[in-house]
Amino acid sequence: AQTVTQSQPEMSVQEAETVTLSCTYDTSESDYYLFWYKQPPSRQMILVIRQEAYKQQNATENRFSVNFQKAAKSFSLKISDSQLGDAAMYFCAYRSGGQGGSEKLVFGKGTKLTVNP
Amino acid sequence: NAGVTQTPKFRVLKTGQSMTLLCAQDMNHEYMYWYRQDPGMGLRLIHYSVGEGTTAKGEVPDGYNVSRLKKQNFLLGLESAAPSQTSVYFCASSYNRDRVISLYEQYFGPGTRLTVT
């Protein structure tokens, strides 16, 4: 079974600075997808960024980017120019690849990010 | 589009009582999921469905039952609530056959906070 580990229960960053959240995963599959979800105090789960394992290029979405190291099974999230609205729980998630599957997600335990003004 | 909606948003039960959580989606998604979120545990999959009339067990299915009689609805039942089922419950959906991009993303509802005393 796949597992996802987020080793940082809490992180803090100064407004406008850069922060990196860590995620490692364990799998024997070669085809899979990785995601970062954001959960603000409203509890709504919001997709931040996704990465297909077959793509070597790291995904970016505006101020959010990932460092995907497939051999090391590492998938870190970098937030640049941090804003107060970035404060939230961040979850790393794994999904097996291949069409026709159930698309189940396996989540890490989360990292609580605090942004200091 | 309302996306994914959950009813109710909050509920308090006494031990031994039963209840049903309702999830509805209007995105014509094939797959639907129920997760529970506990402090420090991330989200864990309870049950899921890959189509109308089908259901399957996830990581933590004990004490729960589900039904998917209509494509747009996914019901989660607790027959005899226990304090260990105090949690926040999230419904999610994914995979519209007509939109390939949806293969990569689960859309989440706003969550239901359940307390069992």
PDB file of N, CA, C and O in Angstrom, chain A residues 19-52:
ATOM      1  N   VAL A  19       8.786  29.711   1.478  1.00  0.00           N
ATOM      2  CA  VAL A  19       8.770  28.558   2.388  1.00  0.00           C
ATOM      3  C   VAL A  19       8.615  27.293   1.556  1.00  0.00           C
ATOM      4  O   VAL A  19       7.983  27.302   0.494  1.00  0.00           O
ATOM      5  N   THR A  20       9.222  26.224   2.045  1.00  0.00           N
ATOM      6  CA  THR A  20       9.122  24.923   1.368  1.00  0.00           C
ATOM      7  C   THR A  20       8.561  23.882   2.313  1.00  0.00           C
ATOM      8  O   THR A  20       9.075  23.696   3.428  1.00  0.00           O
ATOM      9  N   LEU A  21       7.509  23.212   1.876  1.00  0.00           N
ATOM     10  CA  LEU A  21       6.877  22.137   2.652  1.00  0.00           C
ATOM     11  C   LEU A  21       7.301  20.791   2.061  1.00  0.00           C
ATOM     12  O   LEU A  21       7.274  20.615   0.846  1.00  0.00           O
ATOM     13  N   SER A  22       7.648  19.867   2.932  1.00  0.00           N
ATOM     14  CA  SER A  22       8.194  18.586   2.487  1.00  0.00           C
ATOM     15  C   SER A  22       7.125  17.498   2.412  1.00  0.00           C
ATOM     16  O   SER A  22       6.170  17.488   3.191  1.00  0.00           O
ATOM     17  N   CYS A  23       7.342  16.587   1.485  1.00  0.00           N
ATOM     18  CA  CYS A  23       6.463  15.420   1.344  1.00  0.00           C
ATOM     19  C   CYS A  23       7.285  14.291   0.732  1.00  0.00           C
ATOM     20  O   CYS A  23       7.997  14.494  -0.253  1.00  0.00           O
ATOM     21  N   THR A  24       7.224  13.131   1.328  1.00  0.00           N
ATOM     22  CA  THR A  24       7.802  11.937   0.725  1.00  0.00           C
ATOM     23  C   THR A  24       6.722  10.876   0.636  1.00  0.00           C
ATOM     24  O   THR A  24       5.735  10.910   1.375  1.00  0.00           O
ATOM     25  N   TYR A  25       6.903   9.949  -0.271  1.00  0.00           N
ATOM     26  CA  TYR A  25       5.888   8.920  -0.472  1.00  0.00           C
ATOM     27  C   TYR A  25       6.570   7.599  -0.766  1.00  0.00           C
ATOM     28  O   TYR A  25       7.749   7.561  -1.150  1.00  0.00           O
ATOM     29  N   ASP A  26       5.833   6.555  -0.552  1.00  0.00           N
ATOM     30  CA  ASP A  26       6.364   5.219  -0.789  1.00  0.00           C
ATOM     31  C   ASP A  26       5.430   4.490  -1.747  1.00  0.00           C
ATOM     32  O   ASP A  26       4.223   4.390  -1.483  1.00  0.00           O
ATOM     33  N   THR A  27       5.958   4.018  -2.842  1.00  0.00           N
ATOM     34  CA  THR A  27       5.167   3.282  -3.819  1.00  0.00           C
ATOM     35  C   THR A  27       6.076   2.407  -4.664  1.00  0.00           C
ATOM     36  O   THR A  27       7.264   2.707  -4.823  1.00  0.00           O
ATOM     37  N   SER A  28       5.490   1.350  -5.202  1.00  0.00           N
ATOM     38  CA  SER A  28       6.219   0.500  -6.136  1.00  0.00           C
ATOM     39  C   SER A  28       5.736   0.738  -7.564  1.00  0.00           C
ATOM     40  O   SER A  28       6.233   0.118  -8.503  1.00  0.00           O
ATOM     41  N   GLU A  29       4.785   1.654  -7.712  1.00  0.00           N
ATOM     42  CA  GLU A  29       4.232   1.949  -9.022  1.00  0.00           C
ATOM     43  C   GLU A  29       5.119   2.954  -9.764  1.00  0.00           C
ATOM     44  O   GLU A  29       5.849   3.736  -9.154  1.00  0.00           O
ATOM     45  N   SER A  30       5.024   2.934 -11.078  1.00  0.00           N
ATOM     46  CA  SER A  30       5.774   3.888 -11.887  1.00  0.00           C
ATOM     47  C   SER A  30       4.872   4.990 -12.438  1.00  0.00           C
ATOM     48  O   SER A  30       5.334   6.062 -12.812  1.00  0.00           O
ATOM     49  N   ASP A  31       3.562   4.709 -12.462  1.00  0.00           N
ATOM     50  CA  ASP A  31       2.599   5.662 -13.013  1.00  0.00           C
ATOM     51  C   ASP A  31       1.697   6.143 -11.878  1.00  0.00           C
ATOM     52  O   ASP A  31       0.942   5.349 -11.302  1.00  0.00           O
ATOM     53  N   TYR A  32       1.775   7.428 -11.581  1.00  0.00           N
ATOM     54  CA  TYR A  32       0.958   7.951 -10.484  1.00  0.00           C
ATOM     55  C   TYR A  32       0.896   9.471 -10.588  1.00  0.00           C
ATOM     56  O   TYR A  32       1.545  10.086 -11.449  1.00  0.00           O
ATOM     57  N   TYR A  33       0.089  10.057  -9.722  1.00  0.00           N
ATOM     58  CA  TYR A  33      -0.064  11.506  -9.680  1.00  0.00           C
ATOM     59  C   TYR A  33       0.122  11.974  -8.239  1.00  0.00           C
ATOM     60  O   TYR A  33      -0.240  11.275  -7.289  1.00  0.00           O
ATOM     61  N   LEU A  34       0.624  13.166  -8.112  1.00  0.00           N
ATOM     62  CA  LEU A  34       0.822  13.761  -6.798  1.00  0.00           C
ATOM     63  C   LEU A  34       0.139  15.117  -6.749  1.00  0.00           C
ATOM     64  O   LEU A  34       0.085  15.843  -7.751  1.00  0.00           O
ATOM     65  N   PHE A  35      -0.374  15.450  -5.571  1.00  0.00           N
ATOM     66  CA  PHE A  35      -1.139  16.679  -5.414  1.00  0.00           C
ATOM     67  C   PHE A  35      -0.764  17.375  -4.106  1.00  0.00           C
ATOM     68  O   PHE A  35      -0.370  16.733  -3.134  1.00  0.00           O
ATOM     69  N   TRP A  36      -0.934  18.678  -4.114  1.00  0.00           N
ATOM     70  CA  TRP A  36      -0.945  19.455  -2.877  1.00  0.00           C
ATOM     71  C   TRP A  36      -2.320  20.108  -2.764  1.00  0.00           C
ATOM     72  O   TRP A  36      -2.771  20.791  -3.693  1.00  0.00           O
ATOM     73  N   TYR A  37      -2.950  19.879  -1.610  1.00  0.00           N
ATOM     74  CA  TYR A  37      -4.223  20.515  -1.305  1.00  0.00           C
ATOM     75  C   TYR A  37      -4.022  21.488  -0.153  1.00  0.00           C
ATOM     76  O   TYR A  37      -3.252  21.237   0.779  1.00  0.00           O
ATOM     77  N   LYS A  38      -4.762  22.570  -0.203  1.00  0.00           N
ATOM     78  CA  LYS A  38      -4.767  23.582   0.847  1.00  0.00           C
ATOM     79  C   LYS A  38      -6.106  23.530   1.566  1.00  0.00           C
ATOM     80  O   LYS A  38      -7.149  23.426   0.932  1.00  0.00           O
ATOM     81  N   GLN A  39      -6.060  23.578   2.901  1.00  0.00           N
ATOM     82  CA  GLN A  39      -7.294  23.621   3.683  1.00  0.00           C
ATOM     83  C   GLN A  39      -7.248  24.818   4.626  1.00  0.00           C
ATOM     84  O   GLN A  39      -6.651  24.757   5.690  1.00  0.00           O
ATOM     85  N   PRO A  40      -7.876  25.917   4.260  1.00  0.00           N
ATOM     86  CA  PRO A  40      -7.930  27.091   5.147  1.00  0.00           C
ATOM     87  C   PRO A  40      -8.884  26.837   6.306  1.00  0.00           C
ATOM     88  O   PRO A  40      -9.528  25.785   6.357  1.00  0.00           O
ATOM     89  N   PRO A  41      -8.995  27.765   7.233  1.00  0.00           N
ATOM     90  CA  PRO A  41      -9.897  27.579   8.379  1.00  0.00           C
ATOM     91  C   PRO A  41     -11.348  27.290   7.983  1.00  0.00           C
ATOM     92  O   PRO A  41     -12.093  26.721   8.768  1.00  0.00           O
ATOM     93  N   SER A  42     -11.747  27.663   6.792  1.00  0.00           N
ATOM     94  CA  SER A  42     -13.106  27.357   6.331  1.00  0.00           C
ATOM     95  C   SER A  42     -13.337  25.866   6.125  1.00  0.00           C
ATOM     96  O   SER A  42     -14.471  25.416   5.961  1.00  0.00           O
ATOM     97  N   ARG A  43     -12.296  25.080   6.154  1.00  0.00           N
ATOM     98  CA  ARG A  43     -12.301  23.609   5.983  1.00  0.00           C
ATOM     99  C   ARG A  43     -12.375  23.172   4.529  1.00  0.00           C
ATOM    100  O   ARG A  43     -12.208  21.993   4.249  1.00  0.00           O
ATOM    101  N   GLN A  44     -12.636  24.079   3.608  1.00  0.00           N
ATOM    102  CA  GLN A  44     -12.757  23.670   2.212  1.00  0.00           C
ATOM    103  C   GLN A  44     -11.413  23.178   1.682  1.00  0.00           C
ATOM    104  O   GLN A  44     -10.399  23.824   1.871  1.00  0.00           O
ATOM    105  N   MET A  45     -11.416  22.037   1.025  1.00  0.00           N
ATOM    106  CA  MET A  45     -10.196  21.494   0.417  1.00  0.00           C
ATOM    107  C   MET A  45     -10.027  22.104  -0.965  1.00  0.00           C
ATOM    108  O   MET A  45     -10.906  21.993  -1.820  1.00  0.00           O
ATOM    109  N   ILE A  46      -8.876  22.727  -1.191  1.00  0.00           N
ATOM    110  CA  ILE A  46      -8.610  23.426  -2.440  1.00  0.00           C
ATOM    111  C   ILE A  46      -7.362  22.841  -3.084  1.00  0.00           C
ATOM    112  O   ILE A  46      -6.304  22.782  -2.455  1.00  0.00           O
ATOM    113  N   LEU A  47      -7.483  22.430  -4.330  1.00  0.00           N
ATOM    114  CA  LEU A  47      -6.318  21.907  -5.041  1.00  0.00           C
ATOM    115  C   LEU A  47      -5.368  23.051  -5.365  1.00  0.00           C
ATOM    116  O   LEU A  47      -5.762  24.041  -5.964  1.00  0.00           O
ATOM    117  N   VAL A  48      -4.112  22.887  -4.967  1.00  0.00           N
ATOM    118  CA  VAL A  48      -3.092  23.916  -5.217  1.00  0.00           C
ATOM    119  C   VAL A  48      -2.316  23.603  -6.482  1.00  0.00           C
ATOM    120  O   VAL A  48      -2.123  24.467  -7.348  1.00  0.00           O
ATOM    121  N   ILE A  49      -1.865  22.358  -6.594  1.00  0.00           N
ATOM    122  CA  ILE A  49      -1.003  22.007  -7.706  1.00  0.00           C
ATOM    123  C   ILE A  49      -0.983  20.501  -7.868  1.00  0.00           C
ATOM    124  O   ILE A  49      -1.200  19.759  -6.903  1.00  0.00           O
ATOM    125  N   ARG A  50      -0.756  20.047  -9.083  1.00  0.00           N
ATOM    126  CA  ARG A  50      -0.692  18.617  -9.364  1.00  0.00           C
ATOM    127  C   ARG A  50       0.559  18.322 -10.187  1.00  0.00           C
ATOM    128  O   ARG A  50       1.068  19.188 -10.896  1.00  0.00           O
ATOM    129  N   GLN A  51       1.030  17.080 -10.085  1.00  0.00           N
ATOM    130  CA  GLN A  51       2.221  16.642 -10.828  1.00  0.00           C
ATOM    131  C   GLN A  51       1.988  15.235 -11.340  1.00  0.00           C
ATOM    132  O   GLN A  51       1.654  14.340 -10.553  1.00  0.00           O
ATOM    133  N   GLU A  52       2.170  15.041 -12.617  1.00  0.00           N
ATOM    134  CA  GLU A  52       2.115  13.698 -13.188  1.00  0.00           C
ATOM    135  C   GLU A  52       3.508  13.094 -13.104  1.00  0.00           C
ATOM    136  O   GLU A  52       4.486  13.744 -13.479  1.00  0.00           O
TER     137      GLU A  52
END
